[in-house]
Structures are given as C-alpha cells and as structure tokens.
Short mmCIF file of C-alpha atoms and ligand atoms in Angstrom, two decimals:
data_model
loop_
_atom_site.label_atom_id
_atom_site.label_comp_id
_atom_site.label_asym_id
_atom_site.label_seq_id
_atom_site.Cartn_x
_atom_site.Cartn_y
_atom_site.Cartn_z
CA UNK A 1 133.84 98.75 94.83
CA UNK A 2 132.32 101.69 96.95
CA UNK A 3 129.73 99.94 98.86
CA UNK A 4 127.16 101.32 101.21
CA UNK A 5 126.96 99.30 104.88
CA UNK A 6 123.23 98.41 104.96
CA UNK A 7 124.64 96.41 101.49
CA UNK A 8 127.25 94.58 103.32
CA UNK A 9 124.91 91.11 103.44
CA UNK A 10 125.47 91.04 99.75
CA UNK A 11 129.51 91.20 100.08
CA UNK A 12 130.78 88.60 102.35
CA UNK A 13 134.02 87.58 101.76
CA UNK A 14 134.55 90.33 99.18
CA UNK A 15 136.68 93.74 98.91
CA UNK A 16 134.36 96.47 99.88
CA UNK A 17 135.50 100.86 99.75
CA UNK A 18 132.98 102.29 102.69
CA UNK A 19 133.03 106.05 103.42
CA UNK A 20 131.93 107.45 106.49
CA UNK A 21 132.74 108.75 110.00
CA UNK A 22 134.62 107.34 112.96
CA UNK A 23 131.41 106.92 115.44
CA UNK A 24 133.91 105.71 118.28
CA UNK A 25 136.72 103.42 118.51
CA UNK A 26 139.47 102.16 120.97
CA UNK A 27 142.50 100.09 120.36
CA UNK A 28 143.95 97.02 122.45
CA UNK A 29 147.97 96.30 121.50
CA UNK A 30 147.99 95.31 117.76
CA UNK A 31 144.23 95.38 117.24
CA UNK A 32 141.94 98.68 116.63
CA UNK A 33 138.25 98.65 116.63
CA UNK A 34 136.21 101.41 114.69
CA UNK A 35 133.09 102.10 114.83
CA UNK A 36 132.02 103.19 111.23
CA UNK A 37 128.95 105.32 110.58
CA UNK A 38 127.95 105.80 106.63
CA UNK A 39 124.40 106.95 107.09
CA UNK A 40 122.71 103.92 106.17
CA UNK A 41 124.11 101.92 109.22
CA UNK A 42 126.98 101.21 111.18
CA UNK A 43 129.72 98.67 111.13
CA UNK A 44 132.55 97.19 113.06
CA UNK A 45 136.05 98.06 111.15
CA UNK A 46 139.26 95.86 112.55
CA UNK A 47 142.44 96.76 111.55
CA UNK A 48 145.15 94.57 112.59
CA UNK A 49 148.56 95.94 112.46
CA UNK A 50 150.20 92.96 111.56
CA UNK A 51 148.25 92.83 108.05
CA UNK A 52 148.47 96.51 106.78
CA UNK A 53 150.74 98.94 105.73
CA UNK A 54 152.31 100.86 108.58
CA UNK A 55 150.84 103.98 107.12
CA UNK A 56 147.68 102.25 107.10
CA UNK A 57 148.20 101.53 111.11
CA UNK A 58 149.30 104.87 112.14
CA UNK A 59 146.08 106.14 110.83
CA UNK A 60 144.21 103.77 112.08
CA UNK A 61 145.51 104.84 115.90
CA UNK A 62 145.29 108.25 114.80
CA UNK A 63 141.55 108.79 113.67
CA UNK A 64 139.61 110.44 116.64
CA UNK A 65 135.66 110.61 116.94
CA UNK A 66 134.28 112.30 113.69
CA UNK A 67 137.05 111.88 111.36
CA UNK A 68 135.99 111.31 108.03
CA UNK A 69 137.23 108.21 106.23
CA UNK A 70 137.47 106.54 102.95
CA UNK A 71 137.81 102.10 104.07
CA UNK A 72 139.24 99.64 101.79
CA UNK A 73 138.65 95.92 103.55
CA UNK A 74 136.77 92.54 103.58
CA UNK A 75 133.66 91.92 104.62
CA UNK A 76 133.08 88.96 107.46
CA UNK A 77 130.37 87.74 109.22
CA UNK A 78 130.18 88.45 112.59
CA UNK A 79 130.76 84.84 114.69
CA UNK A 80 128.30 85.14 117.01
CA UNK A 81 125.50 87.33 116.10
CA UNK A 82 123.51 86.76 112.92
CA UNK A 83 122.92 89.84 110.50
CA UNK A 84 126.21 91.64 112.02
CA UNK A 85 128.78 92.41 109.79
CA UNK A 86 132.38 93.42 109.86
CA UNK A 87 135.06 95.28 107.58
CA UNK A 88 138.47 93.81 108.38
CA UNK A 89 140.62 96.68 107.23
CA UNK A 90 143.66 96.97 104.37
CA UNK A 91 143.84 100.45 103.35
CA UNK A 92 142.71 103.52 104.97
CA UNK A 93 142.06 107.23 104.06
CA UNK A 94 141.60 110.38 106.07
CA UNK A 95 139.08 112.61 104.16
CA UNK A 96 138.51 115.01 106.48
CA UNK A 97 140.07 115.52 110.61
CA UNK A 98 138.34 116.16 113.87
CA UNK A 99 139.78 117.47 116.74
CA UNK A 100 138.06 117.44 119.66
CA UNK A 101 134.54 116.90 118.83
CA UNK A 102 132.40 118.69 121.53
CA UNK A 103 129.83 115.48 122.04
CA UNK A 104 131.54 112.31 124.30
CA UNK A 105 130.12 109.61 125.53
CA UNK A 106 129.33 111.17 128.70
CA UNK A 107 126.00 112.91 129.81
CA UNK A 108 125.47 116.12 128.55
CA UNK A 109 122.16 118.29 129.84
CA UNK A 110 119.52 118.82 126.94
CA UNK A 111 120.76 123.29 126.42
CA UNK A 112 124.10 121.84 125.87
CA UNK A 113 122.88 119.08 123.26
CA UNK A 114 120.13 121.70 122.00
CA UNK A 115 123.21 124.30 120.89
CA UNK A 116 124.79 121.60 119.27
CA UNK A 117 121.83 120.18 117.46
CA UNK A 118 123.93 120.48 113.97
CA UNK A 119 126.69 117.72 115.47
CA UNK A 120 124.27 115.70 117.97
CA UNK A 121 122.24 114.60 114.82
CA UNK A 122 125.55 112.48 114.64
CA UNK A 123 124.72 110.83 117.00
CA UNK A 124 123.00 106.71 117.20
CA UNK A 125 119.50 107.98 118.76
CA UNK A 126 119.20 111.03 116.64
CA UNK A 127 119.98 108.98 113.41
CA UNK A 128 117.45 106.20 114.79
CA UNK A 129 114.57 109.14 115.04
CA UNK A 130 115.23 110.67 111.62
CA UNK A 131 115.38 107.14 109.66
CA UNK A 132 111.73 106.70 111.90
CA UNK A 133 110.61 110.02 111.03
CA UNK A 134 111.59 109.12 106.84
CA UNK A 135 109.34 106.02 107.66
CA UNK A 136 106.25 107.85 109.32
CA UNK A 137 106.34 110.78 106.20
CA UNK A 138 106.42 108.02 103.34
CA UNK A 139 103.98 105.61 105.37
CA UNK A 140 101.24 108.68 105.62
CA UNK A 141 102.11 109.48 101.62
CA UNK A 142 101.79 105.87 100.71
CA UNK A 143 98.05 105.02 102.72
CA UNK A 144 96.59 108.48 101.25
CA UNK A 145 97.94 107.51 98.11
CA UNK A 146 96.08 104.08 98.61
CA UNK A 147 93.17 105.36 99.71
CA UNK A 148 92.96 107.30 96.46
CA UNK A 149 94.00 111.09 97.87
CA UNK A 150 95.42 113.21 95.66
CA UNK A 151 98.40 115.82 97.12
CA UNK A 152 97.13 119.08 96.73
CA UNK A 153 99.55 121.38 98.92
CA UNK A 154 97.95 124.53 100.67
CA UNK A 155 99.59 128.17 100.96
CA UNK A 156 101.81 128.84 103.49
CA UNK A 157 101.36 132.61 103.76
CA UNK A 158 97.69 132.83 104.48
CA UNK A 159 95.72 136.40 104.66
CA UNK A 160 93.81 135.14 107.82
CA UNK A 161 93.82 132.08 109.71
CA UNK A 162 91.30 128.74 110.29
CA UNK A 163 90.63 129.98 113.66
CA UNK A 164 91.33 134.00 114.17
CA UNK A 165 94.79 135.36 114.56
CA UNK A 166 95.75 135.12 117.63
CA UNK A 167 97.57 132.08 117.53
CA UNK A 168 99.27 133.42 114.17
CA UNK A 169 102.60 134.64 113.10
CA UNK A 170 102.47 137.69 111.23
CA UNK A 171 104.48 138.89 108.68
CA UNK A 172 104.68 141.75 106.31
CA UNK A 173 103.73 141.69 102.86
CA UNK A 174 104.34 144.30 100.71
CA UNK A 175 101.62 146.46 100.16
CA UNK A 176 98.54 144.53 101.48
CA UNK A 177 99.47 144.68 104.85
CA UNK A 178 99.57 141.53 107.37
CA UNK A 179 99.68 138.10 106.23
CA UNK A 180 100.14 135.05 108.12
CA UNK A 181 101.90 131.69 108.52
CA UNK A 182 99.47 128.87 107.75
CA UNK A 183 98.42 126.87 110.76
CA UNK A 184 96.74 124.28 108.89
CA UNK A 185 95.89 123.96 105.35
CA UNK A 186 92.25 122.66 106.08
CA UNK A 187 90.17 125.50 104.61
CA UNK A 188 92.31 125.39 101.32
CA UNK A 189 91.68 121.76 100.74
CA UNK A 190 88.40 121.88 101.48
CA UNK A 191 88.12 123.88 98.22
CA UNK A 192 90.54 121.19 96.56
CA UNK A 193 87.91 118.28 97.22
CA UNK A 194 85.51 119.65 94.51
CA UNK A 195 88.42 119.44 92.04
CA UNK A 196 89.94 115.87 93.03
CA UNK A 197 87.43 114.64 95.29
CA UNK A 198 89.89 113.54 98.20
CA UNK A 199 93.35 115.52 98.45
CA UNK A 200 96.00 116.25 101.04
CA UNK A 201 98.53 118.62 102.23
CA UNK A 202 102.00 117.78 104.14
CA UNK A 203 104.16 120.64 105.35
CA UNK A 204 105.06 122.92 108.18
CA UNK A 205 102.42 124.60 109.70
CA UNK A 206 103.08 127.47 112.37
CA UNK A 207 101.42 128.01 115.71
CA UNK A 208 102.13 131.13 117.73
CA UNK A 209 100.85 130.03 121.26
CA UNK A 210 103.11 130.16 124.00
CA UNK A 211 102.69 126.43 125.14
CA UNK A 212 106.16 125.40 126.73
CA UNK A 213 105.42 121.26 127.02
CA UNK A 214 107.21 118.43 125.93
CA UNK A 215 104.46 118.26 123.06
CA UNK A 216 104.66 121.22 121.04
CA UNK A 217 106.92 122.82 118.58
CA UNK A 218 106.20 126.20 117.03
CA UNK A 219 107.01 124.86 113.90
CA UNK A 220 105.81 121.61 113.00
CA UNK A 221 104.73 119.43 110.08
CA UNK A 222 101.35 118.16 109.45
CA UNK A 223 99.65 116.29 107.10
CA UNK A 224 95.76 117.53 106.48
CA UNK A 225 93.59 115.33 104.88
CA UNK A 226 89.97 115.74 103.63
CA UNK A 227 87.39 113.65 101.21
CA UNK A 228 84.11 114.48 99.68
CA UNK A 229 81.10 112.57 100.39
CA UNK A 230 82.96 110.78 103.75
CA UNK A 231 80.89 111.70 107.18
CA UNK A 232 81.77 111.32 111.03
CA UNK A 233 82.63 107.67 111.47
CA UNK A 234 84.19 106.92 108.35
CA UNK A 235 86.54 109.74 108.79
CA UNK A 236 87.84 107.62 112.07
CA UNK A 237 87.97 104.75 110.01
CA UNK A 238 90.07 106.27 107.39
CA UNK A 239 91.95 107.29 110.76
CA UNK A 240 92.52 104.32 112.10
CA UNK A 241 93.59 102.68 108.88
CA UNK A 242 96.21 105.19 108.39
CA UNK A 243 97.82 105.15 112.36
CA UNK A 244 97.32 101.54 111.99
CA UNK A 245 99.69 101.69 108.40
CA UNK A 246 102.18 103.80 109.98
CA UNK A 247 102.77 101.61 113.17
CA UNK A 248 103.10 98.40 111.05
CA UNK A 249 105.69 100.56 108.73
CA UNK A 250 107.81 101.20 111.43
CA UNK A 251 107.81 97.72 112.59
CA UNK A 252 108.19 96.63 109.18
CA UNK A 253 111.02 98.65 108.66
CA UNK A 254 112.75 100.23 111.50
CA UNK A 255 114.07 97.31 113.55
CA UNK A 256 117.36 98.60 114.33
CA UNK A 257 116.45 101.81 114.56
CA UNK A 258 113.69 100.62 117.79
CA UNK A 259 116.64 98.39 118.94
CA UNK A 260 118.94 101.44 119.42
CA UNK A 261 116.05 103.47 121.16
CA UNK A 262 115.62 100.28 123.29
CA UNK A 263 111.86 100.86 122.80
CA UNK A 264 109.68 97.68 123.41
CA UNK A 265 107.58 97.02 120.38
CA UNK A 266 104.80 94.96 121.82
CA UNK A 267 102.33 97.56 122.14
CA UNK A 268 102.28 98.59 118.75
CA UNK A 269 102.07 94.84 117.80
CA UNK A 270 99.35 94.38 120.08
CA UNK A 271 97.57 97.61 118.76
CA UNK A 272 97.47 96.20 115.43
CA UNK A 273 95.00 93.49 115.73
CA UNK A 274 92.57 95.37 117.73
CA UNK A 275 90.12 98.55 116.97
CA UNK A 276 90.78 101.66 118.43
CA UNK A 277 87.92 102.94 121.63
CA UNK A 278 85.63 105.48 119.99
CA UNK A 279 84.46 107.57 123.19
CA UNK A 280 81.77 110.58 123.16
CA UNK A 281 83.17 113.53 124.53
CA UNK A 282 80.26 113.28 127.86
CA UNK A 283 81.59 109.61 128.60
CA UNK A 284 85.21 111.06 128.40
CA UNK A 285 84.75 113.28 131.25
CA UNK A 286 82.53 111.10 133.68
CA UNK A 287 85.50 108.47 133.09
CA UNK A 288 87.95 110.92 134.17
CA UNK A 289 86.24 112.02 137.17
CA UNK A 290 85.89 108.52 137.85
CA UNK A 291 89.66 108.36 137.82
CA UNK A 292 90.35 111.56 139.97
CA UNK A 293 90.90 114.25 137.27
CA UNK A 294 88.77 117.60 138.57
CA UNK A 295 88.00 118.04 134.76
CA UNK A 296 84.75 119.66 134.51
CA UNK A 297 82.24 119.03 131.54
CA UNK A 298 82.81 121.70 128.83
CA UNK A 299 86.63 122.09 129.39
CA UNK A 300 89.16 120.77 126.68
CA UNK A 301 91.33 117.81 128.11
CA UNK A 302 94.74 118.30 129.39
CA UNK A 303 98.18 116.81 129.00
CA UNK A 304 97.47 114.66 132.19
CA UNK A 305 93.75 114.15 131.23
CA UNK A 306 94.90 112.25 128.17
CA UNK A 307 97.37 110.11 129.83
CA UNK A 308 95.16 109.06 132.64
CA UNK A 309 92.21 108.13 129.86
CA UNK A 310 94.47 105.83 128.15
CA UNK A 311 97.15 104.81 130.61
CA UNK A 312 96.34 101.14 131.14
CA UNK A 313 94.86 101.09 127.19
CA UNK A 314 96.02 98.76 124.49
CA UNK A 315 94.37 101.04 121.43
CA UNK A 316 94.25 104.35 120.92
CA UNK A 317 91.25 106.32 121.80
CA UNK A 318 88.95 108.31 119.78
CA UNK A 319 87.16 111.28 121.99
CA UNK A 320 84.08 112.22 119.67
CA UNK A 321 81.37 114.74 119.42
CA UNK A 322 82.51 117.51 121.71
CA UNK A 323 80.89 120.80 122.76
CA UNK A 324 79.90 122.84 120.01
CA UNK A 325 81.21 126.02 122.12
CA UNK A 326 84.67 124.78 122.83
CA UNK A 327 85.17 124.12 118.99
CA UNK A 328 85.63 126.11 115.84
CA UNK A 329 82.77 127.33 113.21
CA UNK A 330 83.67 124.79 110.70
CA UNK A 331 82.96 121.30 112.58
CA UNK A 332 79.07 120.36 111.63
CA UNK A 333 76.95 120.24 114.49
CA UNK A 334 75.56 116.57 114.98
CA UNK A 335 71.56 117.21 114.36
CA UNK A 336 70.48 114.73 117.41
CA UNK A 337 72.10 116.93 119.92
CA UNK A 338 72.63 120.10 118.46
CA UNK A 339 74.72 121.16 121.30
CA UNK A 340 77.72 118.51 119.93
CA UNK A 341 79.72 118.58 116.67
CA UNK A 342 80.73 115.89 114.81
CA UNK A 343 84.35 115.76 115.34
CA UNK A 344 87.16 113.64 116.98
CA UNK A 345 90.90 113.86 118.91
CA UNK A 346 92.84 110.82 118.79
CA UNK A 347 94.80 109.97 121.42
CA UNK A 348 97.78 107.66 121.22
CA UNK A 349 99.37 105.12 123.50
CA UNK A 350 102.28 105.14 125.80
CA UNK A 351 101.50 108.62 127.18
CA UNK A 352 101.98 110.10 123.09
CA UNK A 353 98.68 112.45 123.72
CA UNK A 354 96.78 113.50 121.10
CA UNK A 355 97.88 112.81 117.38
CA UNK A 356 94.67 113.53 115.20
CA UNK A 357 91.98 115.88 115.33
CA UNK A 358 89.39 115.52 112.87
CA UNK A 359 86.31 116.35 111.97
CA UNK A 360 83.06 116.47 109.59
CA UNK A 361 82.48 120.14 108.04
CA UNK A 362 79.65 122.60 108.05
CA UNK A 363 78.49 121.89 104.82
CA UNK A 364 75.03 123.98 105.10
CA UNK A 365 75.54 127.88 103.83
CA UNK A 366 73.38 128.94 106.63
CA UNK A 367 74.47 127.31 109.21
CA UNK A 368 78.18 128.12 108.74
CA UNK A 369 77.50 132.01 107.93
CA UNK A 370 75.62 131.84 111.30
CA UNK A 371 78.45 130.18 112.73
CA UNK A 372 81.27 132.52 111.50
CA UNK A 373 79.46 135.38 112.72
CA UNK A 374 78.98 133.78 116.29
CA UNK A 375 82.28 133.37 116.67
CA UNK A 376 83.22 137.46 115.84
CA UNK A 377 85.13 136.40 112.37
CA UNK A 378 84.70 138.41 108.97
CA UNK A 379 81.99 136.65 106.53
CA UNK A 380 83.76 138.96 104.23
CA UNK A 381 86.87 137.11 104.53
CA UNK A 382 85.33 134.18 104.45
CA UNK A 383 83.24 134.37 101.07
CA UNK A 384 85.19 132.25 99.26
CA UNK A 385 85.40 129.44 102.10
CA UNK A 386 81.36 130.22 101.95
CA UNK A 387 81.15 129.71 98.33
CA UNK A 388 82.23 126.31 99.04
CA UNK A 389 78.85 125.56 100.31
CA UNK A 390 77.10 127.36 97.35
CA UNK A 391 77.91 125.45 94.32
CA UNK A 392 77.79 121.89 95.23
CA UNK A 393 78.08 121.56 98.57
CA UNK A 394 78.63 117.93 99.95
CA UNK A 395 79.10 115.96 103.13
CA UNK A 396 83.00 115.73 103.90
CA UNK A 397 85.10 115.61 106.83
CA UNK A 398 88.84 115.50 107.16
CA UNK A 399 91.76 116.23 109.86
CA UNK A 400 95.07 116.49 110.74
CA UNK A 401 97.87 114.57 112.11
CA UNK A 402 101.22 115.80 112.91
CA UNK A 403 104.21 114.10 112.20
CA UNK A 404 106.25 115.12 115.17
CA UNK A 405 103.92 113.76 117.70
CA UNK A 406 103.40 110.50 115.68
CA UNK A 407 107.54 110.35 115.37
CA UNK A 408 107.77 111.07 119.14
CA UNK A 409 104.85 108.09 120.03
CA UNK A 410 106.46 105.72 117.55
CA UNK A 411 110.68 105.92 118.37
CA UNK A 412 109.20 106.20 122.35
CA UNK A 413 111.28 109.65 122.76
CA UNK A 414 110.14 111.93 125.80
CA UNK A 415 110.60 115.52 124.19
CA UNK A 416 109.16 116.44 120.90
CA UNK A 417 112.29 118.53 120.00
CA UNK A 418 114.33 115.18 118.51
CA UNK A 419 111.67 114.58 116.46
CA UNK A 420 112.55 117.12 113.83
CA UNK A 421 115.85 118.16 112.77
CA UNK A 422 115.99 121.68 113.86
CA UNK A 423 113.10 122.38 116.42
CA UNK A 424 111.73 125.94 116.92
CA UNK A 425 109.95 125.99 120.50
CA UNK A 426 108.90 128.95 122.32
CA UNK A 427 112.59 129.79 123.74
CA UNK A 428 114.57 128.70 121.08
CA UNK A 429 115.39 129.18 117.14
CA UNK A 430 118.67 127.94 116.80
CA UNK A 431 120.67 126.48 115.48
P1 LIG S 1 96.98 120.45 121.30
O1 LIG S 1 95.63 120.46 121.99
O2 LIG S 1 97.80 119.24 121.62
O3 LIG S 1 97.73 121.74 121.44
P2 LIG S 1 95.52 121.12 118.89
O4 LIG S 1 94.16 120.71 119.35
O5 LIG S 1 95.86 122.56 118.84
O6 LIG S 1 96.65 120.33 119.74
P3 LIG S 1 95.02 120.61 116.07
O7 LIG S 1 94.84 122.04 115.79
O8 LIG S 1 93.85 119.70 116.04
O9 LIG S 1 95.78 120.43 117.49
O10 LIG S 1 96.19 120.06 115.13
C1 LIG S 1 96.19 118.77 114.56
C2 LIG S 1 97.38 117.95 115.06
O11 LIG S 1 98.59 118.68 114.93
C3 LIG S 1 97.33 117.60 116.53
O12 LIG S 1 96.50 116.50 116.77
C4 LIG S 1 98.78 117.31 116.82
O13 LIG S 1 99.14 116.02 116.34
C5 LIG S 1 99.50 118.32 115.97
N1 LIG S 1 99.88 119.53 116.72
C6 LIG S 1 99.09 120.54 117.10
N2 LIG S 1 99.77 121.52 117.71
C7 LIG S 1 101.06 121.11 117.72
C8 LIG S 1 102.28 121.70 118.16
N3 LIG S 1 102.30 122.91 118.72
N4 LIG S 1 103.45 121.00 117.99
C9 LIG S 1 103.44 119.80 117.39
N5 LIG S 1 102.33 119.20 116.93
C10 LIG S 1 101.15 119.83 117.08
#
C-alpha cells in the first residue's frame, strides 16, 4: 500500500510502499541508514542485509544523495523518541540515479546556493520555509474569508500605477503604447468594494526600485485588502486579527518545520495574548531620537529605525497618522490635524520590519482631485478612480501585507530570497 510519510502514525507494524528521495544516508557493516524525503516529511529507512534480498542490499549501498526510490518495508516506532517513525526495509527500487549531486553537507556561500536554487529547494530548511509559506497564504485566505471578504483579483498589467511610474516596470503593449506591472492592486479593489462590500486580491506585485536589502524582492506577492464603511482604527484591528491568525497557524501547524529552522517560538506565543502598540507617527520619532537614531521629523523610517523601535518589544507596532507630504494622494487626511493622514505601517518582531501598510482612503471628490493634482498625476487618468467618489462614496480603508516578509518574520530566516521559490532581486533573475 503506497503510503505517504506524514501517514506513517496510522501504519505501525504494517507493510508500507514510500516513494521519495535519498536525503542522506551512511552505512555501518551490515546495517544502512537512509534518510528518506517524500515531500510531506522525512523518515529513517534501515535496511539490514541479513533480512533482504542481496539485490535489495546492493542497492541499498549503492543509492547516493538524490536518488529516487520506490520503499517496500515495515513501519516501527522509533524507541526513544515519541512521534518518530521508521521504515525497516524489504524491497527496494531505483526510479531514477544521481550522480554527484552538486549540494553536500558542507557550507556553500549564498551565489553558489542562489544558481542552484532549482536543487537547494531539496534541501530540509528550504522545504521547512515553503510548507511555512503554504501555511501563511491559506492562513491570510482563511481570516479574510472569515471576516466576510470576498477575492476579487486585480489586473496585473496596469496602464499607470498607484503612485506614478517611476517605480514601474514597463512593458509594451501592442498598439496603446506603455503599460505596466501592477504594484499593488489597491485602486482596483477599491472599485470592487461597491460591488461586494469587502474584497481582496493575492498575487505578485512588481516594484522597480533599486533597493538591494535583505527585505525586498522585485517580485513579490501581496495580499491587498479593503472594506466599505471600516475607518482608521478598525482597519488595525482587522490587522491585528489577521497577523495574530497567521502566527497561531504556524504554531498550530508548522512544528517540525520551526524545529528544523531551530527558531524559538516563544515570541510569537507571547505575542498572541497581548495587543499590538499603536504609535502616532510624532511619538515615533521623539522615541527614536530618544534612542540615538538622527531621524528627523518628516523623514520615512529606515531599516535600522524599525529595528531599534521594536527591538526589546513583545508586540508588533503600529506607526499611525504620518505626514500628509511623505504619503500618497489616496490616504484621507485626519480632519483634527490636517497636516496627518489616517494611515498605518506595521512593524513586526524579531527585527522582521515592516509587514503592513494600511490606510483609510480619500473618500471626498474634492479633496482627492485636489490631491492628485498636487502631487503632478493625470486627473484624466484617474477619472474612473474619481468616479469612485461620485456615486456613493463611503468611508473605507484597506492595506497590504506581503507574504514574503511575513514568511521571512515567521520561519526566522535572515534574507528574504528563501522565502519564495524563485526570487527576482535587483541582480538576479535566475534560475
Ligand atoms: P518598504 O518601505 O519596506 O520598501 P513600502 O512602504 O514600499 O515598503 P507598501 O507599498 O506599503 O511597502 O507595500 C505593502 C507591503 O508589501 C509592505 O508592508 C511589505 O510587507 C511588502 N513589500 C513592499 N515592498 C516590498 C518588496 N520590495 N519586497 C517584498 N515585500 C515588499
């Protein structure tokens, strides 16, 4: 019976068929030791030459790092440590050979990994990040879905962008000239709200700006969000509620996966059963001045502004109402200090940086035309965005989270480049 390992629980004592790749192994005299990978977890295989065929042994000795295999064997309980399992081996098939698989066990530098991004997926970490990132995608689907959003995906080729061009990739398109990769869906589902009354969007986005960090990808998946008739502070409770949902998913359901990263779950637990800071902008930047950073009121926070601001935090930390000048035409300005809009970063944990921006939306005609003319865009362009705010207009706010950075807080990995399968950063699009 073919049997998948995360199933062997279920199979004790019983002859299993499990297919999958030789992770590593060694032999010692009449015993070999496999270690089995089948994609939904690894196992111990023992084959002891003294109880197979010799055919059976001679493979056994013979499989090298990679090779594909079909096992035929019993499943036993590991003596010692609860919830392991182990196949003890009686028939063995080579499905496919590998000779000399470039990735060992010893170090090799990130370019080296990087080129070989198609085989390191193979390995323990990189499968521990993608199960994570499965859990973070359905986690976000599951709490919009919950909080009664409706998908409603947005275009990716887009015929201008949410905030100018020049962070934009352009690309031809037929005869109407220059069209663009989406860099967030927001405008679109803006529209969307009027239909279904709260809606989001998950897919790559595309951001042209040069920024070589450990933090951003080119390409990169977000989920935008955005509801009808919900204002400044509920949109960071709906927020909250879904980082919150995420973090106890992973717990919930990515225990090995944290144990092979070696990442210490505590915080997250901890996080859990306390609110998140909510901090205005102004308080943000007399608190980092108080803690050394030069930062000077008006300027967006760096990389090293957010760590410092929530380096000895056990929550996450909203940074709310922020210069009107510093932000795009679309967040409302807050009426008691006209000078501030009503909008929000979020800023995770554990040196993860910012994972949400949000914000309530200009939902006065006026206001916005004024708004997109300040800021040197097209009101042509934007007549249907305007007409938004003609027929019905409403309070709403929404924002955006992306998935790498929340994959990269919640599996603890340093670079955001093994948080999607194939990364494309500034220097690099392949393979
Ligand atoms: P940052 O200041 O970190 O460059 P941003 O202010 O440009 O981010 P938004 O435009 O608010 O970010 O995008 C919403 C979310 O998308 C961010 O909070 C972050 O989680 C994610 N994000 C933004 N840019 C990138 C990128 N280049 N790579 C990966 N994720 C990104």
């Amino acid at each position: 019976m073919n049997v998948r390992i995360s199933q062997f629980k279920d199979h004790v004592g019983k002859e299993v068929t499990i297919q999958g790749w030789v992770q590593g192994g060694r032999s010692s005299g009449k015993i070999a030791f496999f270690e089995i990978r089948d994609g939904s977890g690894f196992t111990q295989a023992v084959v002891a030459q003294d109880s197979v065929a010799d055919d059976v042994w001679q493979k056994a000795v013979g499989a090298s790092q990679e090779t594909s295999v079909r096992l035929t064997g019993t499943v036993s309980a590991h003596p010692k440590k609860e919830g392991v399992y182990e196949l003890q081996v009686s028939s063995m098939e080579v499905v496919g050979t590998s000779e000399e698989y470039p990735i060992g066990n010893k170090e090799h530098g990130p370019d080296f990994l990087m080129n070989h991004r198609h085989l390191w997926l193979r390995s323990k970490k990189q499968w521990a990040i993608l199960r994570i990132r499965d859990t973070v995608e359905r986690a976000i689907m599951n709490y919009m879905h919950e909080q009664t959003f409706v998908r409603t995906d947005s275009p990716i080729f887009t015929p201008n962008a949410c905030e100018g061009t020049t962070d934009l990739f352009p690309v031809p398109y037929f005869d109407l000239g220059e069209a663009y990769l989406s860099q967030s869906g927001q405008l679109y589902i803006e529209a969307a709200i009027a239909s279904v009354g709260r809606c989001y969007d998950f897919g790559p986005v595309f951001r042209a700006e040069k920024s070589v960090t450990k933090r951003h990808l080119t390409e990169f998946w977000m989920m935008d969000a955005e509801a009808a008739f919900v204002e400044h502070d509920e949109n960071m409770n709906i927020q909250e509620g879904l980082v919150k949902y995420i973090v106890r998913a992973c717990l919930s359901e990515c225990k090995e996966e944290f144990v092979i990263l070696e990442r210490d779950t505590m915080p997250l637990e901890k996080l859990l059963t306390l609110s998140f800071e909510r901090l205005e902008y102004d308080d943000a930047i007399v608190r980092l001045n108080e803690l050394g950073s030069d930062i000077k009121h008006g300027e967006d926070l760096g990389n090293d502004d957010e760590g410092l601001l929530t380096q000895h935090s056990d929550v996450p930390v909203f940074i709310h109402k922020w210069p009107k000048h510093i932000k795009p035409f679309y967040m409302k300005i807050d009426p008691e200090n006209p000078a501030r809009v009503f909008n929000n970063d979020l800023i995770g944990i554990e040196g993860s940086g910012e994972i949400i921006g949000g914000s309530q939306r200009e939902d006065d005609y006026d206001l916005l035309l004024e708004r997109i003319k300040a800021d040197g865009l097209s009101p042509e362009e934007y007549e249907w965005y305007l007409d938004l705010r003609k027929y019905g207009s409403v309070p709403h706010s929404g924002f955006g989270i992306g998935l790498e950075r929340m994959v990269r807080w919640m599996s603890g990995t340093e670079h955001i480049r093994e948080c999607i399968p194939f990364p494309r950063l500034v220097n690099r699009i392949k393979p």
